[in-house]
mmCIF file of C-alpha atoms and ligand atoms in Angstrom:
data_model
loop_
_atom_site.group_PDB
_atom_site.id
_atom_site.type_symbol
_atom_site.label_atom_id
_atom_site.label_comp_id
_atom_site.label_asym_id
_atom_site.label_seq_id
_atom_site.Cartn_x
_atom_site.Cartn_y
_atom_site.Cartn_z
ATOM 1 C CA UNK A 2 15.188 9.288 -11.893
ATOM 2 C CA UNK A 3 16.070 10.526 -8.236
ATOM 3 C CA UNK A 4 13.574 13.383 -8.651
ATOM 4 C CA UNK A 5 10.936 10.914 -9.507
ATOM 5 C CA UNK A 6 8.945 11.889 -6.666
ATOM 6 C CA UNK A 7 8.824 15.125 -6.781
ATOM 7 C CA UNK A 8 5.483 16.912 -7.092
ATOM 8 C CA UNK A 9 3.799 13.896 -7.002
ATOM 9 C CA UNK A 10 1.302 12.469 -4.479
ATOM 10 C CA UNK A 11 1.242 8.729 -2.794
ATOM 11 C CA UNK A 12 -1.272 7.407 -0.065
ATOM 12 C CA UNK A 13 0.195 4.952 2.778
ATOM 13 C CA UNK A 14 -2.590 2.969 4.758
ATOM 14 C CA UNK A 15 -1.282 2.082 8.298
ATOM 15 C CA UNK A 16 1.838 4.760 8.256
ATOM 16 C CA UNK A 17 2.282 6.402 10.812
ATOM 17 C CA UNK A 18 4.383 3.529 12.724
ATOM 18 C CA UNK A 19 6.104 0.345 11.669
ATOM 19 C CA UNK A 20 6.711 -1.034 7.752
ATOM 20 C CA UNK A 21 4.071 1.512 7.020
ATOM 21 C CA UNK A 22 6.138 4.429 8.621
ATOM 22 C CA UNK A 23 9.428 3.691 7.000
ATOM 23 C CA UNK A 24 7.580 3.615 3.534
ATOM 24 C CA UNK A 25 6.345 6.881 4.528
ATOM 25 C CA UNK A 26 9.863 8.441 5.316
ATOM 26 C CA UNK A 27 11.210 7.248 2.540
ATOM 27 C CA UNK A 28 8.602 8.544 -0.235
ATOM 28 C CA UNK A 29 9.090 11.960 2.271
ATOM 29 C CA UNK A 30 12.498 11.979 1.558
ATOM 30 C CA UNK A 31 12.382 11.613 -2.378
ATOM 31 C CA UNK A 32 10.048 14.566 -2.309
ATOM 32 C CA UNK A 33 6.671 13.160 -2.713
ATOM 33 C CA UNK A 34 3.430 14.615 -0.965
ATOM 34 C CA UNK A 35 2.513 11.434 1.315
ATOM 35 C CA UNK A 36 -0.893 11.289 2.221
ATOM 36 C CA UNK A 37 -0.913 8.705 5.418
ATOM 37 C CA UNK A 38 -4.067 7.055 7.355
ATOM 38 C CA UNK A 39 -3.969 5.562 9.985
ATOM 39 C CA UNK A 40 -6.438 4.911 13.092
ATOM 40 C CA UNK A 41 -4.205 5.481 15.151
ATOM 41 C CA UNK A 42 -5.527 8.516 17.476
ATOM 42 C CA UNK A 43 -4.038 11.880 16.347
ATOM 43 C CA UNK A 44 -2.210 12.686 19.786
ATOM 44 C CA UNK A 45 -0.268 9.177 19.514
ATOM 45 C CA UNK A 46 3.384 10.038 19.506
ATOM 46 C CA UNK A 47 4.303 7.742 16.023
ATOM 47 C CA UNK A 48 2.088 10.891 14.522
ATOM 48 C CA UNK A 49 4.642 12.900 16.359
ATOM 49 C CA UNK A 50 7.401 11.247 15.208
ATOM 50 C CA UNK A 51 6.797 10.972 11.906
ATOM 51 C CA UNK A 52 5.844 14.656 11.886
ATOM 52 C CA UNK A 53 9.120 15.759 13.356
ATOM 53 C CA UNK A 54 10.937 13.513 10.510
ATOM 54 C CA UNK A 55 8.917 15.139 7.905
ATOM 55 C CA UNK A 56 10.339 18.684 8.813
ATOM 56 C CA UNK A 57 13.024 19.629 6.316
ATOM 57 C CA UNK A 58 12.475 16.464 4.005
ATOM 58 C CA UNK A 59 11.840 17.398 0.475
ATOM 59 C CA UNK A 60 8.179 16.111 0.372
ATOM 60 C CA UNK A 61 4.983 16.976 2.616
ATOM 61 C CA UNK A 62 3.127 15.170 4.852
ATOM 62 C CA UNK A 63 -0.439 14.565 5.566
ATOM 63 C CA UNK A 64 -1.762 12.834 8.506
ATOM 64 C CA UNK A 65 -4.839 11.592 8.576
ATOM 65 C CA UNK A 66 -6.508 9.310 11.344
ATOM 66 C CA UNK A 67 -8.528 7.485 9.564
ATOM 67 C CA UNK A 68 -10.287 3.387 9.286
ATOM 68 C CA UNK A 69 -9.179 1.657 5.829
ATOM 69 C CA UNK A 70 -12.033 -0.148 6.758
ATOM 70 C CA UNK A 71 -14.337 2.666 6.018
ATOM 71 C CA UNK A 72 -15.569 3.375 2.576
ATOM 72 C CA UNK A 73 -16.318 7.413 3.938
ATOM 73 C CA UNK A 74 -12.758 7.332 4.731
ATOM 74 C CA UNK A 75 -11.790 6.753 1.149
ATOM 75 C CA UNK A 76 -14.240 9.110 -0.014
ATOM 76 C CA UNK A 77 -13.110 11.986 1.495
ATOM 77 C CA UNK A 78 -9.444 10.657 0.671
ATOM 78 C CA UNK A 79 -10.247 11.001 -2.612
ATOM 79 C CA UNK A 80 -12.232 14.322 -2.077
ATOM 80 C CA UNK A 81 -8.595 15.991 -1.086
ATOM 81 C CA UNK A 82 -6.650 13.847 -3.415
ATOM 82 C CA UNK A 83 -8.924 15.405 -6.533
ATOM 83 C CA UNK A 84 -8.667 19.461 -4.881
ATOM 84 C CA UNK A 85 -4.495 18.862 -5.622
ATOM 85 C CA UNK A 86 -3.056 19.216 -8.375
ATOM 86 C CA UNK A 87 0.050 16.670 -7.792
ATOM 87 C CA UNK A 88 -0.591 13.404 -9.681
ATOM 88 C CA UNK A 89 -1.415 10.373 -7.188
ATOM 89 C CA UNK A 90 1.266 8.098 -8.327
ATOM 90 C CA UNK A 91 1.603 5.281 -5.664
ATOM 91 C CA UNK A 92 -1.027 4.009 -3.026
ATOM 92 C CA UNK A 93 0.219 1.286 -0.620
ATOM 93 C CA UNK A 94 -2.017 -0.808 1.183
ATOM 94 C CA UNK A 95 -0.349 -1.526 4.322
ATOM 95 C CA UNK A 96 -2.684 -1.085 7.316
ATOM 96 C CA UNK A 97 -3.096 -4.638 8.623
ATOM 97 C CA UNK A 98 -4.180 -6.393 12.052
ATOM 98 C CA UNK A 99 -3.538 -9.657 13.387
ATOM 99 C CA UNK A 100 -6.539 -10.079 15.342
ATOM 100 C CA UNK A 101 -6.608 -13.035 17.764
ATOM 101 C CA UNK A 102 -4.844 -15.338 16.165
ATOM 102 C CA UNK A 103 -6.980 -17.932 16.601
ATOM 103 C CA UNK A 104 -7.454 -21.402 14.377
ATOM 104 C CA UNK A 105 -10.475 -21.789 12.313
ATOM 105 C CA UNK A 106 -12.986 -23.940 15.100
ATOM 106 C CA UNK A 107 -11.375 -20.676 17.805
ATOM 107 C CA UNK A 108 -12.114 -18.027 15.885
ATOM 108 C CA UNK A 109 -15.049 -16.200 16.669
ATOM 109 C CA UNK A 110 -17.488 -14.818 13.408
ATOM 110 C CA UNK A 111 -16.477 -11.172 14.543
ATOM 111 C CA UNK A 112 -13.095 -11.385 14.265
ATOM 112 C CA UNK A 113 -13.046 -13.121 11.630
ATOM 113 C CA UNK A 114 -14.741 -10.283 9.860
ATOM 114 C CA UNK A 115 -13.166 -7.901 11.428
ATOM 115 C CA UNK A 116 -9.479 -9.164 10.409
ATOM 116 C CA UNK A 117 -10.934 -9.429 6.773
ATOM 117 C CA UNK A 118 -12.824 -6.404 7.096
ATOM 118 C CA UNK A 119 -8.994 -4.142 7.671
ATOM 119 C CA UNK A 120 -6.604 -6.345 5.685
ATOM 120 C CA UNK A 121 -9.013 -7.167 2.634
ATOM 121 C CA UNK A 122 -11.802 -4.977 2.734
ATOM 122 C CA UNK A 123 -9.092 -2.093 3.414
ATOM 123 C CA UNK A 124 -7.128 -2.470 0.178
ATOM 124 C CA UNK A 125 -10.560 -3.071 -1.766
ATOM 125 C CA UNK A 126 -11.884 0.032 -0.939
ATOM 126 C CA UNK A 127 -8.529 1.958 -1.663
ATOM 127 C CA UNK A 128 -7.829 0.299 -5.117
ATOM 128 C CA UNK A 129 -11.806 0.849 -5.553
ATOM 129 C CA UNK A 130 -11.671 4.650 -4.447
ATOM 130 C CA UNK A 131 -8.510 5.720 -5.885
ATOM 131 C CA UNK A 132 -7.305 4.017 -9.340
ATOM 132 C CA UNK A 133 -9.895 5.826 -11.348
ATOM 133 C CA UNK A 134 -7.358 9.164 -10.188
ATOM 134 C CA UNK A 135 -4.336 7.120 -11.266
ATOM 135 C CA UNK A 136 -3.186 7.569 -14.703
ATOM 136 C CA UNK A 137 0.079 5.509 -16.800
ATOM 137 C CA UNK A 138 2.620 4.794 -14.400
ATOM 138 C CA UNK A 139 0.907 4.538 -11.169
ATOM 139 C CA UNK A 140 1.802 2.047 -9.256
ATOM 140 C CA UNK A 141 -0.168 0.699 -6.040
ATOM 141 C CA UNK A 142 1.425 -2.028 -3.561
ATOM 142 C CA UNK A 143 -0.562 -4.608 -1.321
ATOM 143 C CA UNK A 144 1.067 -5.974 1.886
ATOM 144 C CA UNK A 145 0.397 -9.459 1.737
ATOM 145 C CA UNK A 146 2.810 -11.927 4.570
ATOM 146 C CA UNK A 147 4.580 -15.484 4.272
ATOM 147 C CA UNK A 148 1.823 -16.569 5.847
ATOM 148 C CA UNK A 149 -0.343 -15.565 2.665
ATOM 149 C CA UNK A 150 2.087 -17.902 0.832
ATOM 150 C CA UNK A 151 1.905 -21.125 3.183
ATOM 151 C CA UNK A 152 -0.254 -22.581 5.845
ATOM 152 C CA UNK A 153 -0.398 -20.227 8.924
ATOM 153 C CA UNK A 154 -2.482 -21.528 12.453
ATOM 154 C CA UNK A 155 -4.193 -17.975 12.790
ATOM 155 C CA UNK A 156 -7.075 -18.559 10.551
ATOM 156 C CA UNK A 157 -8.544 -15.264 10.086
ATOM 157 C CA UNK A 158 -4.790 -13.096 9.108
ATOM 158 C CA UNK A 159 -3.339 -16.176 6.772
ATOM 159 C CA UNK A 160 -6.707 -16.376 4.886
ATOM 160 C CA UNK A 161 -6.849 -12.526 4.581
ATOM 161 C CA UNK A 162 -2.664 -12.258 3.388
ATOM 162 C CA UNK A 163 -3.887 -14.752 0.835
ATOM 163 C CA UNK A 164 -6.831 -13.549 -0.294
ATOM 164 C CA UNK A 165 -4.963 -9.983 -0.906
ATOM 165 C CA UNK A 166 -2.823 -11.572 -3.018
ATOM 166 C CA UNK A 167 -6.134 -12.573 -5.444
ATOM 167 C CA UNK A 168 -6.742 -9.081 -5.214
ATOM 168 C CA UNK A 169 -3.388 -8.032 -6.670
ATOM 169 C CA UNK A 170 -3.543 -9.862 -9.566
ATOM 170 C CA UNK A 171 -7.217 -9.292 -10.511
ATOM 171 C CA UNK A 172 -6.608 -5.417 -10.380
ATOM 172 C CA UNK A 173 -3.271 -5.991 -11.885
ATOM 173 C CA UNK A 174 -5.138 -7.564 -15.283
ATOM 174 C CA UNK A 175 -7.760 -4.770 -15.054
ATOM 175 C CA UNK A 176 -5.641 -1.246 -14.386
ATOM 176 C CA UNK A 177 -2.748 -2.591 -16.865
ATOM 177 C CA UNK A 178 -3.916 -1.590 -19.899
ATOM 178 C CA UNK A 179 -4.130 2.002 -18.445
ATOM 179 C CA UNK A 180 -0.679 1.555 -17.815
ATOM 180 C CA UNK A 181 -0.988 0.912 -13.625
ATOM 181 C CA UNK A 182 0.690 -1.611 -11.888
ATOM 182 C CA UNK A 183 -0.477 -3.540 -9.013
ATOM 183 C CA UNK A 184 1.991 -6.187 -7.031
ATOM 184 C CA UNK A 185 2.195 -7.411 -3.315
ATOM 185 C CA UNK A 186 5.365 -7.695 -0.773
ATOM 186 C CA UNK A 187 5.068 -10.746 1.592
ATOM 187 C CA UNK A 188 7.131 -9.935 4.205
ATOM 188 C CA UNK A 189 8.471 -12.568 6.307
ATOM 189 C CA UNK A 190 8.783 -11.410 10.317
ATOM 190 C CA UNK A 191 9.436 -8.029 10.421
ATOM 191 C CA UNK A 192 10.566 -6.743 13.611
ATOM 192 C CA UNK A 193 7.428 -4.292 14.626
ATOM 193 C CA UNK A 194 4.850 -3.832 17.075
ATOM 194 C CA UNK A 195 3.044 -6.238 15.464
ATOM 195 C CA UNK A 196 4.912 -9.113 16.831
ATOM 196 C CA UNK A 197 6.510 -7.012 19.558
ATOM 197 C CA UNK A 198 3.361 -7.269 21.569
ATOM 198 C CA UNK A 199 3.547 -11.204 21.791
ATOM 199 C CA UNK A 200 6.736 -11.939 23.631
ATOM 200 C CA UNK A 201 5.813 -15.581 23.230
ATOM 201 C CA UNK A 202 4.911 -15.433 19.152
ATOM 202 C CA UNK A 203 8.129 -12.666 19.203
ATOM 203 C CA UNK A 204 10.576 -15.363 20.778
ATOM 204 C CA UNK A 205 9.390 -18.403 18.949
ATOM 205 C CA UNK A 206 9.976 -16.491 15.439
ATOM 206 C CA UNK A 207 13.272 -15.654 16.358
ATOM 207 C CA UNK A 208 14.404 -19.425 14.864
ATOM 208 C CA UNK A 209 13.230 -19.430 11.712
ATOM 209 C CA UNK A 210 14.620 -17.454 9.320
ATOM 210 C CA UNK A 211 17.504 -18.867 7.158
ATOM 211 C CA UNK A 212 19.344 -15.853 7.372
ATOM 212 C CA UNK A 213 19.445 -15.353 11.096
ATOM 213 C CA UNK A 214 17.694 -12.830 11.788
ATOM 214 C CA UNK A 215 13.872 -10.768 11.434
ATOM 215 C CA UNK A 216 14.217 -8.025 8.976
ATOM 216 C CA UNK A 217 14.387 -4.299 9.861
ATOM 217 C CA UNK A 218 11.259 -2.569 8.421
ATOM 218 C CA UNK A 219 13.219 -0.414 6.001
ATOM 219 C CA UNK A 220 14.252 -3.994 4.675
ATOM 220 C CA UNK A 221 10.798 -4.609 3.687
ATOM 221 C CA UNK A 222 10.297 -0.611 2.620
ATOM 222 C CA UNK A 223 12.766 -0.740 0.280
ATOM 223 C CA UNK A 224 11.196 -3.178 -2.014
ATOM 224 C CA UNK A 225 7.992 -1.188 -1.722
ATOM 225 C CA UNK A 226 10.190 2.023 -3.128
ATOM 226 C CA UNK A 227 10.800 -0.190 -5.738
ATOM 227 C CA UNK A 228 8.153 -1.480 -6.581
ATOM 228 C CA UNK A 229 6.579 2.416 -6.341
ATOM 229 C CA UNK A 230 8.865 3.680 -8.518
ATOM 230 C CA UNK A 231 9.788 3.811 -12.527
ATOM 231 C CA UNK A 232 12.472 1.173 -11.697
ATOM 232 C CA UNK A 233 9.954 -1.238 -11.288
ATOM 233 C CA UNK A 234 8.029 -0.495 -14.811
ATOM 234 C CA UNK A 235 7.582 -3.800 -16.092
ATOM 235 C CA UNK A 236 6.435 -5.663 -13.014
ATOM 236 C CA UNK A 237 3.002 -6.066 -12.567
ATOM 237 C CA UNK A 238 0.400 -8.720 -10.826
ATOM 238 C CA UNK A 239 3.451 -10.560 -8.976
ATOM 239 C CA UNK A 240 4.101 -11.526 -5.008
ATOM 240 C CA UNK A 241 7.526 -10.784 -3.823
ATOM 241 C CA UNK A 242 8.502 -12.839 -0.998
ATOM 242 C CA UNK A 243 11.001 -10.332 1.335
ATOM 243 C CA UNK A 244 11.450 -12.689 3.727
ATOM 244 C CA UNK A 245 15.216 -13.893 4.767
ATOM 245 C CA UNK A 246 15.196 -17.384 2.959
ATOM 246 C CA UNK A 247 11.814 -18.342 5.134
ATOM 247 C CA UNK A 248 9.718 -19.573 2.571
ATOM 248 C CA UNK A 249 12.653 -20.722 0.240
ATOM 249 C CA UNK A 250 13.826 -22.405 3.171
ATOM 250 C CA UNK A 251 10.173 -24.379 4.039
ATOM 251 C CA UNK A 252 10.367 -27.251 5.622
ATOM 252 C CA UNK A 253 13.871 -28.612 4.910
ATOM 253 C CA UNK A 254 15.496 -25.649 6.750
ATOM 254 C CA UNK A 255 15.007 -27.322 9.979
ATOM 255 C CA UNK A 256 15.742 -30.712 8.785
ATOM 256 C CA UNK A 257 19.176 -29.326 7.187
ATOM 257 C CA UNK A 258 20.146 -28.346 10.907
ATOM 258 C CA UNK A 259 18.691 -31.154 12.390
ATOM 259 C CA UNK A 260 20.929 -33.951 10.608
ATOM 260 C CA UNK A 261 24.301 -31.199 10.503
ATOM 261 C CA UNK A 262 24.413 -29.979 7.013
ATOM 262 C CA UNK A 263 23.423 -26.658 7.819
ATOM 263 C CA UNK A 264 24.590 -24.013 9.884
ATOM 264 C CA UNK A 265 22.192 -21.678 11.709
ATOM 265 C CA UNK A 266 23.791 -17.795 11.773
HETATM 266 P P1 NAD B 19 2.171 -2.394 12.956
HETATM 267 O O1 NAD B 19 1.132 -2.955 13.835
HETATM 268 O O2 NAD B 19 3.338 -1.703 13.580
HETATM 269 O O3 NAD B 19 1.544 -1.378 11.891
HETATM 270 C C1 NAD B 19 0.267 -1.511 11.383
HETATM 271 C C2 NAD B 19 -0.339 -0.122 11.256
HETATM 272 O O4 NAD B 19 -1.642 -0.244 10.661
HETATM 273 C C3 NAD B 19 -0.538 0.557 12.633
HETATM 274 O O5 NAD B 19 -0.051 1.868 12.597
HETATM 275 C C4 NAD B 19 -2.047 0.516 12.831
HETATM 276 O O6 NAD B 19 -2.537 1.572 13.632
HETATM 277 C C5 NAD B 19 -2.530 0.603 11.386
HETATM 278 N N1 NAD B 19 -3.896 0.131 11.237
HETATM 279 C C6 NAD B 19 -4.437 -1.017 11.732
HETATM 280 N N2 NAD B 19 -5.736 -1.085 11.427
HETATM 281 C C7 NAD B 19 -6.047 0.029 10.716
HETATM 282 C C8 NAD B 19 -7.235 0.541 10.135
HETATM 283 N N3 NAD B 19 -8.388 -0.137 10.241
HETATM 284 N N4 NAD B 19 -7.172 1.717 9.481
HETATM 285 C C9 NAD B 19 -6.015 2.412 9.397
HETATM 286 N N5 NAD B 19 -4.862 1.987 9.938
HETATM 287 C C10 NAD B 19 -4.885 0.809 10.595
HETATM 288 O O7 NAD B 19 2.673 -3.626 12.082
HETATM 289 P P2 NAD B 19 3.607 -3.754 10.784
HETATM 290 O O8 NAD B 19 4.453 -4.928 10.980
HETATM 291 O O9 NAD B 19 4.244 -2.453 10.430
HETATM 292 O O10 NAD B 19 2.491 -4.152 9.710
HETATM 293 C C11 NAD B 19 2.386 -3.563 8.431
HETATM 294 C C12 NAD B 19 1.812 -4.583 7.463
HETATM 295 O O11 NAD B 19 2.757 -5.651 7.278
HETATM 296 C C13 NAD B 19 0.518 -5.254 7.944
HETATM 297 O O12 NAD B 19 -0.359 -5.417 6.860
HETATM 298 C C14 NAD B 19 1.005 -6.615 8.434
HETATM 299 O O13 NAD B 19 -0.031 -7.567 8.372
HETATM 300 C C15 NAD B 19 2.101 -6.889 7.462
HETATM 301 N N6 NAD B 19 3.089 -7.877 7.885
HETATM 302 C C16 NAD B 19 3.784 -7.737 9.057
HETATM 303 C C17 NAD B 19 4.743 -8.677 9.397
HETATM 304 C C18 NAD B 19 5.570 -8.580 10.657
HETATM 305 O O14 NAD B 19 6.278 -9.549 10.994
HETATM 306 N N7 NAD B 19 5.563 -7.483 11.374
HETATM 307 C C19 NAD B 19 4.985 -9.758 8.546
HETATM 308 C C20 NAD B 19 4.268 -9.873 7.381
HETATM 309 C C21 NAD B 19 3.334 -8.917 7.046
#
């Protein structure tokens, strides 16, 4: 089982920083040849740094700076994936924007479509491209968000979390009878640049998770693995909420501590 990996390819969309990244290290470090896009520009040091961690792992590493959003990106993704010989065993759709974060009457048409356009259109394109090189066991993970699971003010990202869940379980009914999986991780609030770069949104999230405290993006990473790998072989079409008791929690979470019969950590 722990050689799983081994000679076998996976793509990561987004990876070369964040949830994405620590996906990344970890398929690295079971020996898997890790293809990962990202837009990020190639002289950005999380290329670096995931470069440098690469060194000595088991697996290889690809970088490629590349727009999910782009169907010529997945071509010539799948151009390279097709010249290898290694099996492409996993693909996780990861590369995600927040946009403005605007409510529906704020939000402009172009971001709008341009949120929908990298979180939905992105993971299209790669289950589109891609699962025809898949074969039995495959496995391909979506990175959906709470917010894809209840009502969220920032129109464009909730509706696009959601709507990538739809997509998850309408490939999951097509690829299954070739034996490949499809399921979605809804992270709850992950501690990344993603929120990082609000200090407002960053210090009003720190409150709301049951268990104290935003995860660690290897907390969120490790389910992916899981869901990746053999150990996961019966689990298909399904949204995994990995999210500190957030959603659980809903809206009696704050009553509880308002009237004393819960703690907060
Ligand atoms: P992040 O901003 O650190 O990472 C996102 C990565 O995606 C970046 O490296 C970025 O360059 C890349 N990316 C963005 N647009 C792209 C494009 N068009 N093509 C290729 N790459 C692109 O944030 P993160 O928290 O690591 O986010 C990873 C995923 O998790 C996203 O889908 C996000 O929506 C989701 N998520 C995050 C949180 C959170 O609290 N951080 C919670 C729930 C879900």
């Amino acid at each position: 089982m722990n050689d799983y990996w081994l000679d076998k390819a996976a793509v990561v969309t987004g990876g070369a920083r964040g949830q994405g990244a620590s996906i990344a290290r970890m398929l690295l470090q079971a020996g898997a040849h890790v293809y990962v896009m990202d837009r990020l520009p190639a002289d950005d040091s999380c290329w670096q740094e995931l470069r440098q961690f690469a060194n000595g792992q088991r697996g290889t590493l690809v970088c490629l700076e590349l727009d999910v959003a782009a169907a010529a990106s997945w071509q010539l993704l799948a151009g390279r994936i097709q010249a290898d010989t290694r099996p492409l065993c996993g693909l996780v759709n990861n590369a995600g924007i927040t946009g403005p974060r605007n409510t529906v009457t704020k939000s402009s048409l172009e971001d709008w479509e341009q949120v929908l356009r990298v979180n939905l259109t992105g993971a299209f394109l790669g289950i589109h491209a891609l699962a025809p090189f898949m074969r039995a066991g495959a496995s391909i993970v979506n990175i959906s968000s709470t917010v894809g699971l209840t009502g969220y003010y920032s129109a464009a990202y909730s509706t696009s979390k959601w709507a990538l869940r739809g997509l998850t379980k309408s490939a999951a009914l097509e690829l299954a009878p070739s034996g490949i999986r499809v399921n979605c991780v809804c992270p709850g609030v992950v501690d990344t640049e993603m929120i990082r770069s609000n200090a407002r949104l960053f210090e009003a999230l720190q409150g709301i998770t049951p268990m104290g405290h935003m995860a660690a993006p290897d907390e969120i990473a490790e389910v992916m693995f899981f869901l990746l790998g053999p150990q996961s072989s019966y689990v298909t079409g399904t949204d995994i909420a990995v999210d500190g008791g957030v959603t659980s929690g809903g809206i009696f979470w704050p009553v509880g501590l308002a009237v004393g019969a819960l703690q907060a950590a």
